[in-house]
Amino acid sequence: TTTTTTRTILKKNSTGSSTAFMYNSPLQNNYHRSMKQSSPFSSVAPNEKWGKSQCRCWSTLHRMYPSPSSIDLSRTTTHTSLTRLFGSKRGIPTNPPGEIEIYNELYPSIDISTLQHKVSIIRQIIGYETYDVSILLTDDELITEINNDTRGMNKPTDILSFPFDNEVIVEPGVLGDAEFDHEDFYNLGEMIVDVPYIERRIEEDREYYENGGKDDDEEEERGVSGAMAKVYDVEERIGMLFVHGMLHLVGYDHETDEDFELMVTKEEEVLKLLKEELEK
């Protein structure tokens, strides 16, 4: 059954019977995800220990905005209209880029078009240009609630990532075929960014490095965490965090030393390519 507000798709569960799958992300015209779980990941700012991410959750954004009335669309800043997102299969030259929706009710000074441009480049670098992605810029209170609900950590963090479907992740950086060859399923997932947290970390890092920085025996930070340590512009730092967050959306993680090494190496590669593209 398809309506203007909900699309229901039959899928087989482990017992062989059919169950309804509805993807209704509230950041995508109030479409949310039910009967589907996603594993959240969190990046960390410099000098924090990398967090664990073994929990599973219902659609976080559906819990945040369970009904159309609970998000003030008049205050939401996006590059495109608030229409339902439609991704498409990659590798087909005629398929257009997927949508990039950034929802920003609180921080009008942030240039959304600049952030979308960076996401577009990152998405192209990692090879999923035709897939949709949704992003919410929020505050400490909301991200703390989400972090506690999904990871058992009752504190804010800079960015949380929610892959659309963990089951299609073949290996880090490689997604298998979508469960259904349907436009709704060509979606990388969602990222949630805590802007005040990032602003505080910027001031902490600025003070730290202006007062002499790390001791000689301290290990150098790697990847996004290390690269952004001396970046004191909020928009620029958010753009760098998108590298970390989007790599999580395609299956990278830092649960083990091996996973960490793989992820930070990829982060450094993507950051280099992103910088080159932005300088053109």
PDB file of C-alpha atoms in Angstrom:
ATOM      1  CA  THR A   1       0.000   0.000   0.000  1.00  0.00           C
ATOM      2  CA  THR A   2       1.319   3.436  -0.893  1.00  0.00           C
ATOM      3  CA  THR A   3      -0.072   6.705   0.355  1.00  0.00           C
ATOM      4  CA  THR A   4       1.187  10.256   0.334  1.00  0.00           C
ATOM      5  CA  THR A   5       2.486   9.856   3.874  1.00  0.00           C
ATOM      6  CA  THR A   6       3.586   6.247   4.307  1.00  0.00           C
ATOM      7  CA  ARG A   7       4.949   3.579   2.016  1.00  0.00           C
ATOM      8  CA  THR A   8       4.563   0.022   3.254  1.00  0.00           C
ATOM      9  CA  ILE A   9       6.745  -2.714   1.799  1.00  0.00           C
ATOM     10  CA  LEU A  10       6.386  -6.416   2.519  1.00  0.00           C
ATOM     11  CA  LYS A  11       9.567  -8.226   3.485  1.00  0.00           C
ATOM     12  CA  LYS A  12      10.375 -11.680   4.792  1.00  0.00           C
ATOM     13  CA  ASN A  13      11.379 -12.081   8.401  1.00  0.00           C
ATOM     14  CA  SER A  14      13.471 -14.898   9.892  1.00  0.00           C
ATOM     15  CA  THR A  15      10.460 -17.190  10.140  1.00  0.00           C
ATOM     16  CA  GLY A  16       9.622 -16.788   6.467  1.00  0.00           C
ATOM     17  CA  SER A  17       6.461 -14.790   7.044  1.00  0.00           C
ATOM     18  CA  SER A  18       5.933 -11.300   5.693  1.00  0.00           C
ATOM     19  CA  THR A  19       6.117  -8.218   7.855  1.00  0.00           C
ATOM     20  CA  ALA A  20       5.572  -4.591   6.978  1.00  0.00           C
ATOM     21  CA  PHE A  21       8.593  -2.340   6.652  1.00  0.00           C
ATOM     22  CA  MET A  22       7.883   1.374   6.704  1.00  0.00           C
ATOM     23  CA  TYR A  23      10.640   3.949   6.352  1.00  0.00           C
ATOM     24  CA  ASN A  24       9.351   7.278   7.603  1.00  0.00           C
ATOM     25  CA  SER A  25      12.321   9.430   8.588  1.00  0.00           C
ATOM     26  CA  PRO A  26      10.884  12.624  10.041  1.00  0.00           C
ATOM     27  CA  LEU A  27      13.784  14.447   8.423  1.00  0.00           C
ATOM     28  CA  GLN A  28      12.450  13.176   5.106  1.00  0.00           C
ATOM     29  CA  ASN A  29       8.967  14.631   5.045  1.00  0.00           C
ATOM     30  CA  ASN A  30       8.097  12.919   8.349  1.00  0.00           C
ATOM     31  CA  TYR A  31       8.741   9.401   7.058  1.00  0.00           C
ATOM     32  CA  HIS A  32       9.912   7.129   9.855  1.00  0.00           C
ATOM     33  CA  ARG A  33      11.499   3.771  10.248  1.00  0.00           C
ATOM     34  CA  SER A  34       9.506   1.041  11.990  1.00  0.00           C
ATOM     35  CA  MET A  35      10.342  -2.624  12.345  1.00  0.00           C
ATOM     36  CA  LYS A  36      13.903  -1.750  11.328  1.00  0.00           C
ATOM     37  CA  GLN A  37      16.884  -1.255  13.585  1.00  0.00           C
ATOM     38  CA  SER A  38      20.052   0.697  13.075  1.00  0.00           C
ATOM     39  CA  SER A  39      23.356   0.750  14.931  1.00  0.00           C
ATOM     40  CA  PRO A  40      24.462   4.227  16.032  1.00  0.00           C
ATOM     41  CA  PHE A  41      28.053   5.304  16.041  1.00  0.00           C
ATOM     42  CA  SER A  42      29.695   8.291  17.666  1.00  0.00           C
ATOM     43  CA  SER A  43      32.854  10.082  16.802  1.00  0.00           C
ATOM     44  CA  VAL A  44      34.836  11.777  19.523  1.00  0.00           C
ATOM     45  CA  ALA A  45      36.600  15.090  19.729  1.00  0.00           C
ATOM     46  CA  PRO A  46      40.381  15.257  20.341  1.00  0.00           C
ATOM     47  CA  ASN A  47      41.759  13.787  23.569  1.00  0.00           C
ATOM     48  CA  GLU A  48      38.654  11.662  24.236  1.00  0.00           C
ATOM     49  CA  LYS A  49      38.711   7.896  24.182  1.00  0.00           C
ATOM     50  CA  TRP A  50      36.967   6.402  21.168  1.00  0.00           C
ATOM     51  CA  GLY A  51      33.543   5.144  22.166  1.00  0.00           C
ATOM     52  CA  LYS A  52      31.976   1.738  21.777  1.00  0.00           C
ATOM     53  CA  SER A  53      28.914   1.229  19.645  1.00  0.00           C
ATOM     54  CA  GLN A  54      27.248  -2.126  20.063  1.00  0.00           C
ATOM     55  CA  CYS A  55      23.729  -0.935  20.833  1.00  0.00           C
ATOM     56  CA  ARG A  56      20.787  -1.037  18.471  1.00  0.00           C
ATOM     57  CA  CYS A  57      17.815   1.273  18.365  1.00  0.00           C
ATOM     58  CA  TRP A  58      14.594   2.293  16.689  1.00  0.00           C
ATOM     59  CA  SER A  59      14.868   5.211  14.328  1.00  0.00           C
ATOM     60  CA  THR A  60      16.264   7.922  16.548  1.00  0.00           C
ATOM     61  CA  LEU A  61      14.817  10.694  14.474  1.00  0.00           C
ATOM     62  CA  HIS A  62      11.374   9.119  14.550  1.00  0.00           C
ATOM     63  CA  ARG A  63      11.533   9.166  18.337  1.00  0.00           C
ATOM     64  CA  MET A  64      12.585  12.794  18.209  1.00  0.00           C
ATOM     65  CA  TYR A  65       9.855  13.854  15.793  1.00  0.00           C
ATOM     66  CA  PRO A  66       7.091  11.212  15.956  1.00  0.00           C
ATOM     67  CA  SER A  67       4.496  13.382  14.262  1.00  0.00           C
ATOM     68  CA  PRO A  68       4.487  16.141  11.639  1.00  0.00           C
ATOM     69  CA  SER A  69       3.448  18.695  14.256  1.00  0.00           C
ATOM     70  CA  SER A  70       6.511  18.071  16.406  1.00  0.00           C
ATOM     71  CA  ILE A  71       8.982  19.690  14.004  1.00  0.00           C
ATOM     72  CA  ASP A  72       8.601  23.343  13.114  1.00  0.00           C
ATOM     73  CA  LEU A  73       9.155  23.236   9.371  1.00  0.00           C
ATOM     74  CA  SER A  74       8.932  27.009   9.101  1.00  0.00           C
ATOM     75  CA  ARG A  75      12.181  27.300  11.060  1.00  0.00           C
ATOM     76  CA  THR A  76      13.988  24.543   9.219  1.00  0.00           C
ATOM     77  CA  THR A  77      16.691  25.557   6.788  1.00  0.00           C
ATOM     78  CA  THR A  78      17.400  23.165   3.928  1.00  0.00           C
ATOM     79  CA  HIS A  79      18.994  23.431   0.534  1.00  0.00           C
ATOM     80  CA  THR A  80      16.082  21.724  -1.161  1.00  0.00           C
ATOM     81  CA  SER A  81      12.387  21.617  -0.430  1.00  0.00           C
ATOM     82  CA  LEU A  82      11.076  19.339   2.310  1.00  0.00           C
ATOM     83  CA  THR A  83      10.054  16.594  -0.056  1.00  0.00           C
ATOM     84  CA  ARG A  84      10.468  12.897   0.255  1.00  0.00           C
ATOM     85  CA  LEU A  85      13.969  11.769  -0.629  1.00  0.00           C
ATOM     86  CA  PHE A  86      14.597   9.444  -3.533  1.00  0.00           C
ATOM     87  CA  GLY A  87      17.989   7.834  -3.972  1.00  0.00           C
ATOM     88  CA  SER A  88      18.951   5.597  -6.866  1.00  0.00           C
ATOM     89  CA  LYS A  89      21.283   2.744  -7.731  1.00  0.00           C
ATOM     90  CA  ARG A  90      24.915   3.734  -8.188  1.00  0.00           C
ATOM     91  CA  GLY A  91      26.996   2.931 -11.234  1.00  0.00           C
ATOM     92  CA  ILE A  92      24.340   4.002 -13.732  1.00  0.00           C
ATOM     93  CA  PRO A  93      25.479   7.202 -15.532  1.00  0.00           C
ATOM     94  CA  THR A  94      21.954   8.540 -15.995  1.00  0.00           C
ATOM     95  CA  ASN A  95      21.061   8.303 -12.290  1.00  0.00           C
ATOM     96  CA  PRO A  96      21.151  11.681 -10.517  1.00  0.00           C
ATOM     97  CA  PRO A  97      22.873  12.416  -7.213  1.00  0.00           C
ATOM     98  CA  GLY A  98      20.867  11.572  -4.109  1.00  0.00           C
ATOM     99  CA  GLU A  99      19.399  14.248  -1.903  1.00  0.00           C
ATOM    100  CA  ILE A 100      21.327  15.864   0.952  1.00  0.00           C
ATOM    101  CA  GLU A 101      18.949  17.273   3.542  1.00  0.00           C
ATOM    102  CA  ILE A 102      20.350  19.315   6.421  1.00  0.00           C
ATOM    103  CA  TYR A 103      17.829  20.308   9.070  1.00  0.00           C
ATOM    104  CA  ASN A 104      18.860  23.353  11.051  1.00  0.00           C
ATOM    105  CA  GLU A 105      16.322  25.010  13.328  1.00  0.00           C
ATOM    106  CA  LEU A 106      18.745  26.567  15.795  1.00  0.00           C
ATOM    107  CA  TYR A 107      21.818  28.001  14.075  1.00  0.00           C
ATOM    108  CA  PRO A 108      20.939  30.456  11.270  1.00  0.00           C
ATOM    109  CA  SER A 109      24.526  31.707  11.030  1.00  0.00           C
ATOM    110  CA  ILE A 110      25.729  28.321   9.752  1.00  0.00           C
ATOM    111  CA  ASP A 111      25.994  28.195   5.967  1.00  0.00           C
ATOM    112  CA  ILE A 112      24.010  25.093   5.057  1.00  0.00           C
ATOM    113  CA  SER A 113      24.926  25.228   1.369  1.00  0.00           C
ATOM    114  CA  THR A 114      28.638  25.037   2.274  1.00  0.00           C
ATOM    115  CA  LEU A 115      28.047  21.986   4.442  1.00  0.00           C
ATOM    116  CA  GLN A 116      25.957  20.326   1.738  1.00  0.00           C
ATOM    117  CA  HIS A 117      28.714  20.931  -0.781  1.00  0.00           C
ATOM    118  CA  LYS A 118      31.185  19.165   1.488  1.00  0.00           C
ATOM    119  CA  VAL A 119      28.825  16.244   2.067  1.00  0.00           C
ATOM    120  CA  SER A 120      28.356  15.956  -1.693  1.00  0.00           C
ATOM    121  CA  ILE A 121      32.123  15.734  -2.235  1.00  0.00           C
ATOM    122  CA  ILE A 122      32.591  13.221   0.589  1.00  0.00           C
ATOM    123  CA  ARG A 123      29.739  11.098  -0.726  1.00  0.00           C
ATOM    124  CA  GLN A 124      31.312  11.078  -4.180  1.00  0.00           C
ATOM    125  CA  ILE A 125      34.742  10.161  -2.760  1.00  0.00           C
ATOM    126  CA  ILE A 126      33.339   7.166  -0.866  1.00  0.00           C
ATOM    127  CA  GLY A 127      31.418   6.055  -3.963  1.00  0.00           C
ATOM    128  CA  TYR A 128      27.762   6.566  -3.050  1.00  0.00           C
ATOM    129  CA  GLU A 129      26.865   9.769  -4.858  1.00  0.00           C
ATOM    130  CA  THR A 130      23.373   8.546  -5.777  1.00  0.00           C
ATOM    131  CA  TYR A 131      22.397   7.700  -2.188  1.00  0.00           C
ATOM    132  CA  ASP A 132      20.422  10.046   0.057  1.00  0.00           C
ATOM    133  CA  VAL A 133      21.683  11.293   3.407  1.00  0.00           C
ATOM    134  CA  SER A 134      19.963  13.339   6.144  1.00  0.00           C
ATOM    135  CA  ILE A 135      21.611  15.516   8.788  1.00  0.00           C
ATOM    136  CA  LEU A 136      20.269  17.303  11.856  1.00  0.00           C
ATOM    137  CA  LEU A 137      22.111  20.138  13.593  1.00  0.00           C
ATOM    138  CA  THR A 138      21.017  20.125  17.225  1.00  0.00           C
ATOM    139  CA  ASP A 139      22.013  20.939  20.801  1.00  0.00           C
ATOM    140  CA  ASP A 140      23.381  19.265  23.948  1.00  0.00           C
ATOM    141  CA  GLU A 141      20.016  18.328  25.399  1.00  0.00           C
ATOM    142  CA  LEU A 142      18.757  16.379  22.435  1.00  0.00           C
ATOM    143  CA  ILE A 143      21.985  14.621  21.524  1.00  0.00           C
ATOM    144  CA  THR A 144      22.512  13.646  25.184  1.00  0.00           C
ATOM    145  CA  GLU A 145      19.102  12.017  25.211  1.00  0.00           C
ATOM    146  CA  ILE A 146      19.847  10.162  21.989  1.00  0.00           C
ATOM    147  CA  ASN A 147      23.334   9.175  23.130  1.00  0.00           C
ATOM    148  CA  ASN A 148      21.923   7.811  26.374  1.00  0.00           C
ATOM    149  CA  ASP A 149      19.075   5.948  24.664  1.00  0.00           C
ATOM    150  CA  THR A 150      21.255   4.347  22.013  1.00  0.00           C
ATOM    151  CA  ARG A 151      24.693   3.977  23.596  1.00  0.00           C
ATOM    152  CA  GLY A 152      24.026   4.186  27.330  1.00  0.00           C
ATOM    153  CA  MET A 153      26.180   7.329  27.586  1.00  0.00           C
ATOM    154  CA  ASN A 154      24.377  10.165  29.366  1.00  0.00           C
ATOM    155  CA  LYS A 155      26.464  12.989  27.936  1.00  0.00           C
ATOM    156  CA  PRO A 156      26.747  14.975  24.712  1.00  0.00           C
ATOM    157  CA  THR A 157      29.064  14.123  21.853  1.00  0.00           C
ATOM    158  CA  ASP A 158      29.938  15.825  18.583  1.00  0.00           C
ATOM    159  CA  ILE A 159      28.315  13.556  16.015  1.00  0.00           C
ATOM    160  CA  LEU A 160      26.170  10.416  15.934  1.00  0.00           C
ATOM    161  CA  SER A 161      25.698   8.336  12.792  1.00  0.00           C
ATOM    162  CA  PHE A 162      22.848   5.959  12.020  1.00  0.00           C
ATOM    163  CA  PRO A 163      23.348   3.737   8.949  1.00  0.00           C
ATOM    164  CA  PHE A 164      20.155   3.102   7.016  1.00  0.00           C
ATOM    165  CA  ASP A 165      20.672  -0.668   6.914  1.00  0.00           C
ATOM    166  CA  ASN A 166      23.555  -2.516   8.582  1.00  0.00           C
ATOM    167  CA  GLU A 167      22.555  -5.730   6.851  1.00  0.00           C
ATOM    168  CA  VAL A 168      23.803  -4.509   3.451  1.00  0.00           C
ATOM    169  CA  ILE A 169      27.295  -3.657   4.745  1.00  0.00           C
ATOM    170  CA  VAL A 170      29.631  -6.193   3.140  1.00  0.00           C
ATOM    171  CA  GLU A 171      32.839  -4.733   4.559  1.00  0.00           C
ATOM    172  CA  PRO A 172      34.002  -1.262   5.545  1.00  0.00           C
ATOM    173  CA  GLY A 173      33.283   1.049   2.628  1.00  0.00           C
ATOM    174  CA  VAL A 174      31.303  -1.503   0.641  1.00  0.00           C
ATOM    175  CA  LEU A 175      27.522  -1.773   0.639  1.00  0.00           C
ATOM    176  CA  GLY A 176      25.837  -4.698  -1.052  1.00  0.00           C
ATOM    177  CA  ASP A 177      22.706  -4.448  -3.129  1.00  0.00           C
ATOM    178  CA  ALA A 178      19.816  -2.707  -1.448  1.00  0.00           C
ATOM    179  CA  GLU A 179      17.356  -5.098   0.125  1.00  0.00           C
ATOM    180  CA  PHE A 180      14.819  -3.939  -2.460  1.00  0.00           C
ATOM    181  CA  ASP A 181      15.621  -2.307  -5.802  1.00  0.00           C
ATOM    182  CA  HIS A 182      13.497   0.617  -4.748  1.00  0.00           C
ATOM    183  CA  GLU A 183      14.341   4.276  -4.447  1.00  0.00           C
ATOM    184  CA  ASP A 184      13.590   4.388  -0.710  1.00  0.00           C
ATOM    185  CA  PHE A 185      16.410   1.917  -0.033  1.00  0.00           C
ATOM    186  CA  TYR A 186      19.224   3.866  -1.705  1.00  0.00           C
ATOM    187  CA  ASN A 187      19.923   5.771   1.473  1.00  0.00           C
ATOM    188  CA  LEU A 188      23.112   6.019   3.530  1.00  0.00           C
ATOM    189  CA  GLY A 189      21.342   7.042   6.722  1.00  0.00           C
ATOM    190  CA  GLU A 190      21.356   9.936   9.146  1.00  0.00           C
ATOM    191  CA  MET A 191      23.851  12.018  11.115  1.00  0.00           C
ATOM    192  CA  ILE A 192      23.116  14.171  14.158  1.00  0.00           C
ATOM    193  CA  VAL A 193      25.533  16.977  15.062  1.00  0.00           C
ATOM    194  CA  ASP A 194      25.765  18.836  18.387  1.00  0.00           C
ATOM    195  CA  VAL A 195      26.850  22.370  17.485  1.00  0.00           C
ATOM    196  CA  PRO A 196      27.354  23.752  21.039  1.00  0.00           C
ATOM    197  CA  TYR A 197      29.497  20.742  21.918  1.00  0.00           C
ATOM    198  CA  ILE A 198      31.718  21.444  18.909  1.00  0.00           C
ATOM    199  CA  GLU A 199      31.952  25.125  19.860  1.00  0.00           C
ATOM    200  CA  ARG A 200      33.122  24.197  23.359  1.00  0.00           C
ATOM    201  CA  ARG A 201      35.698  21.753  22.062  1.00  0.00           C
ATOM    202  CA  ILE A 202      37.039  24.425  19.746  1.00  0.00           C
ATOM    203  CA  GLU A 203      37.629  26.751  22.693  1.00  0.00           C
ATOM    204  CA  GLU A 204      39.179  23.952  24.750  1.00  0.00           C
ATOM    205  CA  ASP A 205      41.502  22.990  21.893  1.00  0.00           C
ATOM    206  CA  ARG A 206      42.410  26.613  21.225  1.00  0.00           C
ATOM    207  CA  GLU A 207      43.372  27.144  24.867  1.00  0.00           C
ATOM    208  CA  TYR A 208      45.236  23.836  24.973  1.00  0.00           C
ATOM    209  CA  TYR A 209      47.406  24.541  21.946  1.00  0.00           C
ATOM    210  CA  GLU A 210      47.939  28.211  22.752  1.00  0.00           C
ATOM    211  CA  ASN A 211      49.340  27.080  26.099  1.00  0.00           C
ATOM    212  CA  GLY A 212      51.912  24.795  24.566  1.00  0.00           C
ATOM    213  CA  GLY A 213      49.942  21.827  23.326  1.00  0.00           C
ATOM    214  CA  LYS A 214      50.758  18.201  23.974  1.00  0.00           C
ATOM    215  CA  ASP A 215      53.756  16.837  25.836  1.00  0.00           C
ATOM    216  CA  ASP A 216      56.510  15.238  23.797  1.00  0.00           C
ATOM    217  CA  ASP A 217      55.576  11.768  25.036  1.00  0.00           C
ATOM    218  CA  GLU A 218      51.876  12.114  24.090  1.00  0.00           C
ATOM    219  CA  GLU A 219      50.767  10.084  21.105  1.00  0.00           C
ATOM    220  CA  GLU A 220      49.772  12.113  18.048  1.00  0.00           C
ATOM    221  CA  GLU A 221      46.047  12.053  17.244  1.00  0.00           C
ATOM    222  CA  ARG A 222      45.104  10.421  13.949  1.00  0.00           C
ATOM    223  CA  GLY A 223      42.379  10.843  11.360  1.00  0.00           C
ATOM    224  CA  VAL A 224      39.618  13.424  11.730  1.00  0.00           C
ATOM    225  CA  SER A 225      40.245  13.781  15.458  1.00  0.00           C
ATOM    226  CA  GLY A 226      43.831  14.848  14.898  1.00  0.00           C
ATOM    227  CA  ALA A 227      43.198  16.903  11.770  1.00  0.00           C
ATOM    228  CA  MET A 228      40.505  19.070  13.338  1.00  0.00           C
ATOM    229  CA  ALA A 229      42.321  19.678  16.635  1.00  0.00           C
ATOM    230  CA  LYS A 230      43.693  23.022  15.416  1.00  0.00           C
ATOM    231  CA  VAL A 231      40.640  23.942  13.337  1.00  0.00           C
ATOM    232  CA  TYR A 232      38.787  26.680  15.210  1.00  0.00           C
ATOM    233  CA  ASP A 233      36.000  27.426  12.744  1.00  0.00           C
ATOM    234  CA  VAL A 234      32.689  25.688  13.539  1.00  0.00           C
ATOM    235  CA  GLU A 235      31.590  25.092   9.941  1.00  0.00           C
ATOM    236  CA  GLU A 236      34.986  23.790   8.933  1.00  0.00           C
ATOM    237  CA  ARG A 237      35.100  21.419  11.873  1.00  0.00           C
ATOM    238  CA  ILE A 238      31.562  20.155  11.175  1.00  0.00           C
ATOM    239  CA  GLY A 239      32.609  19.450   7.597  1.00  0.00           C
ATOM    240  CA  MET A 240      35.532  17.375   8.859  1.00  0.00           C
ATOM    241  CA  LEU A 241      33.275  15.497  11.266  1.00  0.00           C
ATOM    242  CA  PHE A 242      31.088  14.592   8.296  1.00  0.00           C
ATOM    243  CA  VAL A 243      34.026  12.545   6.993  1.00  0.00           C
ATOM    244  CA  HIS A 244      34.027  10.491  10.182  1.00  0.00           C
ATOM    245  CA  GLY A 245      30.240  10.237  10.308  1.00  0.00           C
ATOM    246  CA  MET A 246      29.806   9.223   6.685  1.00  0.00           C
ATOM    247  CA  LEU A 247      32.459   6.538   6.946  1.00  0.00           C
ATOM    248  CA  HIS A 248      30.403   5.071   9.770  1.00  0.00           C
ATOM    249  CA  LEU A 249      27.382   5.115   7.451  1.00  0.00           C
ATOM    250  CA  VAL A 250      29.240   2.811   5.043  1.00  0.00           C
ATOM    251  CA  GLY A 251      30.480   0.406   7.683  1.00  0.00           C
ATOM    252  CA  TYR A 252      33.727   1.742   9.123  1.00  0.00           C
ATOM    253  CA  ASP A 253      34.167   1.459  12.881  1.00  0.00           C
ATOM    254  CA  HIS A 254      36.795   1.709  15.616  1.00  0.00           C
ATOM    255  CA  GLU A 255      35.898  -1.189  17.898  1.00  0.00           C
ATOM    256  CA  THR A 256      39.294  -2.883  17.651  1.00  0.00           C
ATOM    257  CA  ASP A 257      42.809  -1.621  17.018  1.00  0.00           C
ATOM    258  CA  GLU A 258      42.619  -3.053  13.518  1.00  0.00           C
ATOM    259  CA  ASP A 259      39.278  -1.356  12.851  1.00  0.00           C
ATOM    260  CA  PHE A 260      40.627   1.909  14.236  1.00  0.00           C
ATOM    261  CA  GLU A 261      43.698   1.807  12.019  1.00  0.00           C
ATOM    262  CA  LEU A 262      41.586   1.065   8.954  1.00  0.00           C
ATOM    263  CA  MET A 263      39.163   3.870   9.731  1.00  0.00           C
ATOM    264  CA  VAL A 264      41.663   6.624  10.550  1.00  0.00           C
ATOM    265  CA  THR A 265      43.697   5.733   7.462  1.00  0.00           C
ATOM    266  CA  LYS A 266      40.557   6.102   5.339  1.00  0.00           C
ATOM    267  CA  GLU A 267      39.681   9.350   7.122  1.00  0.00           C
ATOM    268  CA  GLU A 268      43.069  10.795   6.261  1.00  0.00           C
ATOM    269  CA  GLU A 269      42.656   9.729   2.643  1.00  0.00           C
ATOM    270  CA  VAL A 270      39.183  11.281   2.360  1.00  0.00           C
ATOM    271  CA  LEU A 271      40.266  14.478   4.139  1.00  0.00           C
ATOM    272  CA  LYS A 272      43.112  14.895   1.668  1.00  0.00           C
ATOM    273  CA  LEU A 273      40.827  14.396  -1.335  1.00  0.00           C
ATOM    274  CA  LEU A 274      38.181  16.690   0.169  1.00  0.00           C
ATOM    275  CA  LYS A 275      40.744  19.444   0.643  1.00  0.00           C
ATOM    276  CA  GLU A 276      41.946  19.054  -2.937  1.00  0.00           C
ATOM    277  CA  GLU A 277      38.403  19.309  -4.283  1.00  0.00           C
ATOM    278  CA  LEU A 278      37.589  22.365  -2.177  1.00  0.00           C
ATOM    279  CA  GLU A 279      40.735  24.113  -3.407  1.00  0.00           C
ATOM    280  CA  LYS A 280      39.857  23.699  -7.084  1.00  0.00           C
TER     281      LYS A 280
END
